[in-house]
CSV table of C-alpha atoms and ligand atoms in Angstrom, one decimal:
chain,number,residue,atom,x,y,z
A,270,MET,CA,-27.3,-5.2,32.8
A,271,THR,CA,-24.1,-6.7,31.5
A,272,ASP,CA,-20.9,-7.9,33.1
A,273,GLU,CA,-18.9,-7.2,29.9
A,274,PRO,CA,-16.1,-4.7,30.7
A,275,LEU,CA,-16.3,-1.1,29.6
A,276,VAL,CA,-12.8,-0.2,28.3
A,277,LEU,CA,-11.3,3.0,26.9
A,278,GLY,CA,-8.4,2.6,24.5
A,279,ILE,CA,-5.8,5.2,23.5
A,280,GLU,CA,-3.7,5.0,20.4
A,281,THR,CA,-0.9,7.4,19.5
A,282,SER,CA,1.8,5.3,17.9
A,283,CYS,CA,1.9,7.2,14.7
A,284,ASP,CA,0.0,10.2,13.4
A,285,GLU,CA,-3.5,9.3,14.6
A,286,THR,CA,-4.8,10.3,18.0
A,287,GLY,CA,-7.4,7.6,18.5
A,288,VAL,CA,-9.7,7.1,21.4
A,289,GLY,CA,-12.1,4.1,21.4
A,290,ILE,CA,-14.6,2.9,23.9
A,291,VAL,CA,-16.0,-0.7,23.8
A,292,ARG,CA,-18.1,-2.8,26.0
A,293,GLY,CA,-16.8,-6.4,25.5
A,294,HIS,CA,-17.0,-6.9,21.7
A,295,THR,CA,-19.4,-3.9,21.2
A,296,LEU,CA,-18.0,-0.7,19.8
A,297,LEU,CA,-19.5,2.4,21.5
A,298,ALA,CA,-17.2,5.1,20.2
A,299,ASP,CA,-14.2,5.3,17.8
A,300,THR,CA,-12.9,8.9,17.7
A,301,VAL,CA,-9.8,9.7,15.6
A,302,ALA,CA,-8.0,13.0,15.2
A,303,SER,CA,-5.4,12.7,12.5
A,304,SER,CA,-2.4,15.0,11.8
A,305,VAL,CA,-1.9,13.4,8.4
A,306,GLU,CA,-2.4,16.7,6.6
A,307,GLU,CA,0.4,18.3,8.5
A,308,HIS,CA,2.8,15.6,7.3
A,309,ALA,CA,1.6,15.6,3.6
A,310,ARG,CA,4.1,18.2,2.4
A,311,PHE,CA,6.9,16.1,3.8
A,312,GLY,CA,5.8,12.9,2.1
A,313,GLY,CA,6.0,11.0,5.4
A,314,VAL,CA,5.2,11.3,9.1
A,315,VAL,CA,7.4,13.8,11.0
A,316,PRO,CA,7.7,12.5,14.6
A,317,GLU,CA,7.9,15.9,16.4
A,318,VAL,CA,4.9,17.2,14.5
A,319,ALA,CA,3.0,14.0,15.4
A,320,SER,CA,3.8,14.3,19.1
A,321,ARG,CA,2.7,17.9,19.3
A,322,ALA,CA,-0.5,17.1,17.5
A,323,HIS,CA,-1.3,14.2,19.9
A,324,LEU,CA,-0.8,16.6,22.9
A,325,GLU,CA,-3.2,19.1,21.4
A,326,ALA,CA,-5.8,16.5,20.4
A,327,MET,CA,-5.8,14.2,23.4
A,328,VAL,CA,-8.2,15.8,25.8
A,329,PRO,CA,-10.8,16.9,23.2
A,330,THR,CA,-10.7,13.4,21.6
A,331,ILE,CA,-11.3,11.7,24.9
A,332,GLU,CA,-14.2,14.0,25.7
A,333,ARG,CA,-15.7,13.4,22.2
A,334,ALA,CA,-15.4,9.7,22.6
A,335,ALA,CA,-17.1,9.7,26.0
A,336,GLN,CA,-19.9,11.9,24.6
A,337,THR,CA,-20.4,9.6,21.6
A,338,ALA,CA,-20.5,6.5,23.8
A,339,GLY,CA,-22.9,8.2,26.1
A,340,ILE,CA,-20.8,7.3,29.2
A,341,ALA,CA,-19.2,9.1,32.1
A,342,LEU,CA,-15.4,8.5,32.3
A,343,SER,CA,-16.1,7.3,35.9
A,344,ASP,CA,-18.1,4.3,34.4
A,345,ILE,CA,-14.9,2.8,32.8
A,346,ASP,CA,-13.6,-0.5,34.1
A,347,ALA,CA,-10.1,-0.2,32.6
A,348,VAL,CA,-7.9,2.0,30.4
A,349,ALA,CA,-5.8,0.5,27.6
A,350,VAL,CA,-3.1,2.3,25.7
A,351,THR,CA,-0.6,1.4,22.9
A,352,SER,CA,2.7,1.2,24.7
A,353,GLY,CA,4.6,0.1,21.5
A,354,PRO,CA,5.9,-0.4,18.9
A,355,GLY,CA,5.7,3.1,17.3
A,356,LEU,CA,7.3,6.5,17.4
A,357,ALA,CA,8.8,7.1,20.8
A,358,GLY,CA,7.6,10.7,21.4
A,359,ALA,CA,4.1,9.9,20.0
A,360,LEU,CA,3.7,6.8,22.2
A,361,LEU,CA,4.8,8.8,25.3
A,362,VAL,CA,1.9,11.2,24.9
A,363,GLY,CA,-0.6,8.3,24.9
A,364,VAL,CA,1.0,6.4,27.7
A,365,ALA,CA,1.3,9.5,30.0
A,366,SER,CA,-2.4,10.4,29.2
A,367,ALA,CA,-3.6,6.9,29.9
A,368,LYS,CA,-1.7,6.8,33.2
A,369,ALA,CA,-3.2,10.1,34.3
A,370,LEU,CA,-6.7,8.9,33.4
A,371,ALA,CA,-6.2,5.5,35.1
A,372,LEU,CA,-4.7,7.0,38.2
A,373,GLY,CA,-7.4,9.7,38.4
A,374,LEU,CA,-10.2,7.1,38.0
A,375,GLY,CA,-8.5,4.5,40.2
A,376,LYS,CA,-8.8,1.9,37.4
A,377,PRO,CA,-6.3,-0.6,36.0
A,378,ILE,CA,-4.1,0.3,33.0
A,379,TYR,CA,-3.0,-2.1,30.2
A,380,GLY,CA,-0.1,-1.1,28.0
A,381,VAL,CA,-0.7,-3.1,24.9
A,382,ASN,CA,1.1,-4.1,21.7
A,383,HIS,CA,0.0,-2.1,18.7
A,384,LEU,CA,0.1,-5.2,16.4
A,385,ALA,CA,-1.9,-7.4,18.7
A,386,ALA,CA,-4.5,-4.6,18.8
A,387,HIS,CA,-4.7,-4.6,15.0
A,388,VAL,CA,-5.6,-8.3,15.3
A,389,ALA,CA,-8.1,-7.9,18.3
A,390,VAL,CA,-10.1,-5.2,16.5
A,391,ASP,CA,-11.7,-7.7,14.2
A,392,GLN,CA,-13.8,-9.0,17.2
A,393,LEU,CA,-15.8,-5.8,17.1
A,394,GLU,CA,-17.0,-6.6,13.7
A,395,HIS,CA,-17.0,-10.4,13.3
A,396,GLY,CA,-17.1,-11.7,16.9
A,397,PRO,CA,-14.6,-13.9,18.7
A,398,LEU,CA,-11.3,-14.6,16.9
A,399,PRO,CA,-10.8,-18.0,15.4
A,400,GLU,CA,-8.0,-19.6,17.3
A,401,PRO,CA,-5.5,-20.3,15.9
A,402,CYS,CA,-5.5,-17.8,13.1
A,403,LEU,CA,-2.9,-16.4,10.7
A,404,ALA,CA,-2.8,-12.7,10.9
A,405,MET,CA,-1.3,-10.6,8.1
A,406,LEU,CA,-0.7,-7.1,9.3
A,407,VAL,CA,0.2,-4.6,6.5
A,408,SER,CA,0.5,-0.9,7.1
A,409,GLY,CA,2.8,2.1,6.7
A,410,GLY,CA,5.0,0.8,9.5
A,411,HIS,CA,4.7,-3.0,9.4
A,412,SER,CA,4.2,-6.0,7.2
A,413,SER,CA,4.1,-9.2,9.3
A,414,LEU,CA,2.7,-12.7,9.2
A,415,LEU,CA,1.8,-13.9,12.7
A,416,GLU,CA,0.4,-17.0,14.2
A,417,VAL,CA,-2.2,-16.1,16.8
A,418,THR,CA,-3.3,-18.8,19.3
A,419,ASP,CA,-4.4,-16.4,22.0
A,420,VAL,CA,-4.2,-12.7,21.3
A,421,THR,CA,-4.0,-11.9,25.0
A,422,VAL,CA,-1.0,-14.1,25.7
A,423,GLY,CA,1.4,-14.0,22.7
A,424,VAL,CA,1.7,-13.9,19.1
A,425,GLU,CA,4.3,-15.8,17.2
A,426,PRO,CA,6.0,-14.0,14.3
A,427,MET,CA,6.4,-16.2,11.2
A,428,GLY,CA,7.7,-13.5,8.8
A,429,SER,CA,8.0,-9.8,8.2
A,430,THR,CA,9.5,-7.3,5.7
A,431,ILE,CA,13.2,-7.2,5.4
A,432,ASP,CA,13.1,-3.6,4.1
A,433,ASP,CA,10.1,-1.4,3.3
A,434,ALA,CA,6.7,-2.0,4.8
A,435,ALA,CA,3.9,-2.7,2.3
A,436,GLY,CA,2.2,0.7,3.0
A,437,GLU,CA,5.5,2.5,2.7
A,438,ALA,CA,5.9,1.0,-0.8
A,439,PHE,CA,2.4,2.3,-1.7
A,440,ASP,CA,3.4,5.7,-0.4
A,441,LYS,CA,6.7,5.9,-2.2
A,442,VAL,CA,5.4,4.7,-5.5
A,443,ALA,CA,2.5,7.1,-5.2
A,444,ARG,CA,5.0,9.9,-4.7
A,445,LEU,CA,6.9,8.8,-7.9
A,446,LEU,CA,3.6,8.9,-9.8
A,447,GLY,CA,2.8,12.4,-8.5
A,448,LEU,CA,-0.1,11.2,-6.3
A,449,PRO,CA,-0.7,12.7,-2.8
A,450,PHE,CA,0.3,11.3,0.6
A,451,PRO,CA,-0.7,8.8,1.9
A,452,GLY,CA,-0.5,7.1,-1.4
A,453,GLY,CA,-2.3,3.8,-0.8
A,454,PRO,CA,-5.9,5.0,-1.4
A,455,HIS,CA,-4.8,7.0,-4.5
A,456,ILE,CA,-3.0,4.0,-6.0
A,457,ASP,CA,-6.1,1.8,-5.2
A,458,ARG,CA,-8.3,4.3,-7.0
A,459,ALA,CA,-6.0,4.8,-10.0
A,460,ALA,CA,-5.5,1.1,-10.4
A,461,ARG,CA,-9.3,0.4,-10.9
A,462,SER,CA,-9.1,1.8,-14.5
A,463,GLY,CA,-5.6,0.4,-15.2
A,464,ASN,CA,-4.3,-2.8,-16.7
A,465,SER,CA,-2.7,-5.0,-14.0
A,466,VAL,CA,-0.7,-7.1,-16.5
A,467,ALA,CA,0.6,-4.1,-18.4
A,468,ILE,CA,4.0,-4.2,-16.7
A,469,ASP,CA,5.6,-7.2,-15.2
A,470,PHE,CA,7.1,-5.9,-12.0
A,471,PRO,CA,9.2,-8.1,-9.8
A,472,ARG,CA,7.8,-10.2,-6.9
A,473,GLY,CA,10.3,-9.9,-4.0
A,474,LEU,CA,11.6,-13.0,-2.2
A,475,THR,CA,9.7,-15.5,-4.3
A,476,SER,CA,12.6,-17.2,-6.1
A,477,ARG,CA,13.4,-20.7,-5.1
A,478,ARG,CA,16.6,-19.6,-3.5
A,479,ASP,CA,15.0,-16.7,-1.6
A,480,LEU,CA,12.2,-19.0,-0.4
A,481,GLU,CA,14.8,-21.2,1.4
A,482,ARG,CA,15.8,-18.4,3.8
A,483,HIS,CA,12.8,-16.1,3.5
A,484,ARG,CA,9.7,-18.2,2.9
A,485,PHE,CA,7.4,-16.0,4.9
A,486,ASP,CA,9.3,-12.7,4.6
A,487,PHE,CA,8.6,-9.8,2.3
A,488,SER,CA,10.8,-7.3,0.4
A,489,PHE,CA,9.3,-4.3,-1.3
A,490,SER,CA,12.3,-2.1,-1.9
A,491,GLY,CA,13.3,-3.8,-5.2
A,492,LEU,CA,9.8,-3.4,-6.5
A,493,LYS,CA,9.8,0.3,-5.6
A,494,THR,CA,13.1,0.7,-7.5
A,495,ALA,CA,11.8,-1.3,-10.5
A,496,VAL,CA,8.8,1.1,-10.7
A,497,ALA,CA,11.2,4.1,-10.4
A,498,ARG,CA,13.4,2.8,-13.2
A,499,TRP,CA,10.5,2.0,-15.4
A,500,VAL,CA,9.0,5.5,-15.0
A,501,GLU,CA,12.4,7.1,-15.6
A,502,THR,CA,13.1,5.1,-18.8
A,503,GLN,CA,9.7,6.0,-20.2
A,504,GLN,CA,10.1,9.7,-19.4
A,505,ARG,CA,13.6,9.7,-21.0
A,506,ALA,CA,12.2,8.2,-24.1
A,507,GLY,CA,9.5,11.0,-24.1
A,508,VAL,CA,6.7,8.5,-23.6
A,509,THR,CA,3.8,9.7,-21.4
A,510,ILE,CA,3.3,7.2,-18.7
A,511,ASP,CA,-0.1,5.7,-18.0
A,512,VAL,CA,-0.4,6.2,-14.2
A,513,HIS,CA,-3.4,3.8,-14.1
A,514,ASP,CA,-1.4,1.0,-15.7
A,515,VAL,CA,1.6,1.6,-13.4
A,516,ALA,CA,-0.6,1.7,-10.3
A,517,ALA,CA,-2.5,-1.4,-11.3
A,518,SER,CA,0.7,-3.4,-12.2
A,519,PHE,CA,2.5,-2.3,-9.0
A,520,GLN,CA,-0.5,-3.1,-6.8
A,521,GLU,CA,-0.9,-6.5,-8.5
A,522,ALA,CA,2.8,-7.3,-7.6
A,523,VAL,CA,2.3,-6.3,-3.9
A,524,CYS,CA,-1.0,-8.2,-3.5
A,525,ASP,CA,0.3,-11.3,-5.3
A,526,VAL,CA,3.2,-11.7,-2.9
A,527,LEU,CA,1.2,-10.8,0.2
A,528,THR,CA,-1.6,-13.3,-0.5
A,529,ARG,CA,0.6,-16.0,-1.7
A,530,LYS,CA,2.8,-15.9,1.4
A,531,ALA,CA,-0.1,-15.5,3.8
A,532,ILE,CA,-1.8,-18.6,2.4
A,533,ASP,CA,1.4,-20.6,2.3
A,534,ALA,CA,2.0,-19.6,6.0
A,535,ALA,CA,-1.5,-20.7,7.0
A,536,THR,CA,-1.3,-23.9,5.1
A,537,SER,CA,2.1,-24.8,6.6
A,538,ARG,CA,0.6,-24.7,10.1
A,539,GLY,CA,-2.8,-26.2,9.2
A,540,ILE,CA,-4.5,-22.9,10.0
A,541,GLU,CA,-7.9,-22.4,8.4
A,542,ASP,CA,-8.5,-18.7,9.1
A,543,ILE,CA,-6.6,-15.6,7.8
A,544,LEU,CA,-7.2,-12.2,9.3
A,545,ILE,CA,-5.9,-9.1,7.5
A,546,GLY,CA,-5.3,-5.8,9.3
A,547,GLY,CA,-3.4,-2.5,9.1
A,548,GLY,CA,-4.0,0.3,6.7
A,549,VAL,CA,-3.2,-1.7,3.5
A,550,ALA,CA,-6.0,-4.1,4.4
A,551,ALA,CA,-8.3,-1.4,3.1
A,552,ASN,CA,-6.9,-2.1,-0.4
A,553,SER,CA,-9.7,-3.4,-2.6
A,554,ARG,CA,-7.5,-5.6,-4.8
A,555,LEU,CA,-5.8,-7.2,-1.7
A,556,ARG,CA,-9.2,-8.0,-0.3
A,557,ALA,CA,-10.5,-9.5,-3.5
A,558,MET,CA,-7.4,-11.5,-4.2
A,559,ALA,CA,-7.1,-12.8,-0.7
A,560,GLU,CA,-10.7,-13.9,-0.7
A,561,GLU,CA,-10.4,-15.6,-4.1
A,562,ARG,CA,-7.1,-17.4,-3.4
A,563,ALA,CA,-8.0,-18.5,0.2
A,564,THR,CA,-11.4,-19.8,-0.8
A,565,ALA,CA,-9.7,-22.0,-3.4
A,566,LYS,CA,-7.7,-23.5,-0.6
A,567,GLY,CA,-10.6,-23.9,1.9
A,568,ILE,CA,-9.3,-21.0,4.0
A,569,ARG,CA,-11.6,-18.3,5.4
A,570,VAL,CA,-10.6,-14.6,5.3
A,571,ARG,CA,-11.6,-12.0,7.8
A,572,VAL,CA,-10.9,-8.3,7.2
A,573,PRO,CA,-12.4,-5.6,9.4
A,574,ARG,CA,-14.0,-2.6,7.6
A,575,PRO,CA,-11.4,0.0,6.4
A,576,GLY,CA,-12.0,2.4,9.3
A,577,LEU,CA,-11.0,-0.3,11.8
A,578,CYS,CA,-8.0,-1.4,9.7
A,579,THR,CA,-6.2,1.9,9.9
A,580,ASP,CA,-4.8,3.0,13.3
A,581,ASN,CA,-7.6,3.8,15.8
A,582,GLY,CA,-8.4,3.7,19.5
A,583,ALA,CA,-11.1,1.1,19.2
A,584,MET,CA,-8.5,-1.6,18.4
A,585,VAL,CA,-6.7,-0.8,21.6
A,586,ALA,CA,-9.9,-0.8,23.6
A,587,ALA,CA,-10.9,-4.1,21.9
A,588,LEU,CA,-7.7,-5.8,23.1
A,589,GLY,CA,-8.0,-4.2,26.5
A,590,ALA,CA,-11.5,-5.6,26.9
A,591,GLU,CA,-10.3,-9.1,25.9
A,592,LEU,CA,-7.5,-8.8,28.5
A,593,VAL,CA,-9.9,-7.9,31.2
A,594,GLN,CA,-12.3,-10.7,30.2
A,595,ARG,CA,-9.6,-13.3,30.2
A,596,GLY,CA,-8.4,-12.1,33.6
A,597,ARG,CA,-4.9,-11.0,32.5
A,598,THR,CA,-2.7,-9.0,34.8
A,599,PRO,CA,-2.7,-5.3,34.2
A,600,SER,CA,0.5,-3.2,33.7
A,601,LEU,CA,2.2,-1.3,36.5
A,602,LEU,CA,1.8,2.4,36.7
A,603,ASP,CA,5.4,2.9,35.8
A,604,LEU,CA,4.7,1.3,32.4
A,605,PRO,CA,7.2,2.6,29.8
A,606,ALA,CA,6.5,3.5,26.2
A,607,ASP,CA,8.6,1.1,24.2
A,608,SER,CA,9.1,2.1,20.6
A,609,SER,CA,10.4,-1.4,19.7
A,610,GLN,CA,8.1,-3.5,21.9
A,611,PRO,CA,8.3,-7.0,20.4
A,612,ILE,CA,5.2,-8.7,19.1
A,613,THR,CA,5.7,-11.5,21.6
A,614,THR,CA,4.9,-9.0,24.4
A,615,VAL,CA,1.2,-8.4,24.3
A,616,VAL,CA,1.0,-6.5,27.7
A,617,ALA,CA,3.9,-4.4,28.8
B,147,KG4,O1,-2.4,1.3,9.7
B,147,KG4,P1,-2.1,2.6,9.2
B,147,KG4,O2,-3.2,3.7,9.3
B,147,KG4,O3,-0.9,3.3,9.9
B,147,KG4,C1,0.3,2.7,10.1
B,147,KG4,O4,0.4,2.0,11.2
B,147,KG4,O5,1.2,2.8,9.2
B,147,KG4,O6,-1.7,2.5,7.7
B,147,KG4,C2,-1.4,3.5,6.8
B,147,KG4,C3,-0.9,3.0,5.5
B,147,KG4,C4,-0.3,4.0,4.5
B,147,KG4,O7,0.9,3.6,4.0
B,147,KG4,C5,-1.4,4.0,3.5
B,147,KG4,O8,-0.9,4.4,2.2
B,147,KG4,C6,-1.9,2.6,3.5
B,147,KG4,O9,-1.9,2.3,4.8
B,147,KG4,N1,-3.2,2.5,2.9
B,147,KG4,C7,-3.5,1.8,1.8
B,147,KG4,C8,-4.9,1.9,1.5
B,147,KG4,N2,-5.4,2.7,2.5
B,147,KG4,C9,-4.4,3.0,3.3
B,147,KG4,N3,-2.7,1.1,1.0
B,147,KG4,C10,-3.2,0.5,-0.1
B,147,KG4,N4,-4.5,0.6,-0.5
B,147,KG4,C11,-5.4,1.3,0.3
B,147,KG4,N5,-6.7,1.4,0.0
B,148,ZN,ZN1,-0.9,0.3,12.7
């Protein structure tokens, strides 16, 4: 017997309908239904399409997760759900479903912050989070550096993107190169046989002047424009572009800035552990560069496996279990979905 809480987590902030079930730090089920293919021809996520897909996928995904975990829903101790930030209509489907489930089972509900959940998920793989740690969350919707002292209480933002998110830059550059959506994994793959120093693309917000105001912030829109210009110039000159070299040089520029700023942020606060999460954390070059540069500074790096980095229900369940274990107060049943829930609010 165990007194670790059994928690079901629901994630619908973007295009993944995720349902995860954990017991404490043990992952029992992580079921994801994605509508990504329905968005591919638009080159980005269409909110209405995502909301409808969540509605259709919710009940079967919950049933599949319970089956995989080998539990009855009535065994659950609490329900956790992403209440924000994210797409408003998509979040509403998850929050309404979680309320129905919690009310039906007579169990508490925790409306949790999506970013804090990206941090908490690492516990399922590597055990208790080092506290404090510096979290770098990089995905299609966010690029933030956060100081985490207690993931159940509050997370302090140190910096974020001032324009495009890191994943968005990968997706837009992939589109320019004629690679499918979402572009990150395709760029990652193309870059493996490319030359990362073939083209010297700009590193946003790294000049001395920019660092004064934006030491821990990111900017990727200038980089995206630089890639577009470079490709255009080559094409106008009738030169066939080497997609592998462009992908590798672009990826190098993104990873260089991300790792440099993350390590600077950690060092500035005397933090010895960096945790990377979000879809872009699946990037092979980012993982290798972070590991190499951090090790040189005596900093440890934790990155969950790729399936836990992208949006999923397990991350929400993981945070939920931590909230239960640390005795945090649940949300009220009139819990709203908040598309711009601040990172400082872990439980809505
Ligand atoms: O966390 P996630 O699944 O959803 C959001 O919250 O956005 O992240 C998806 C993003 C996409 O932009 C995708 O291109 C990017 O993560 N991504 C990658 C890789 N795998 C996914 N970017 C770079 N390299 C990868 N291997
Ligand atoms: Zn995410």
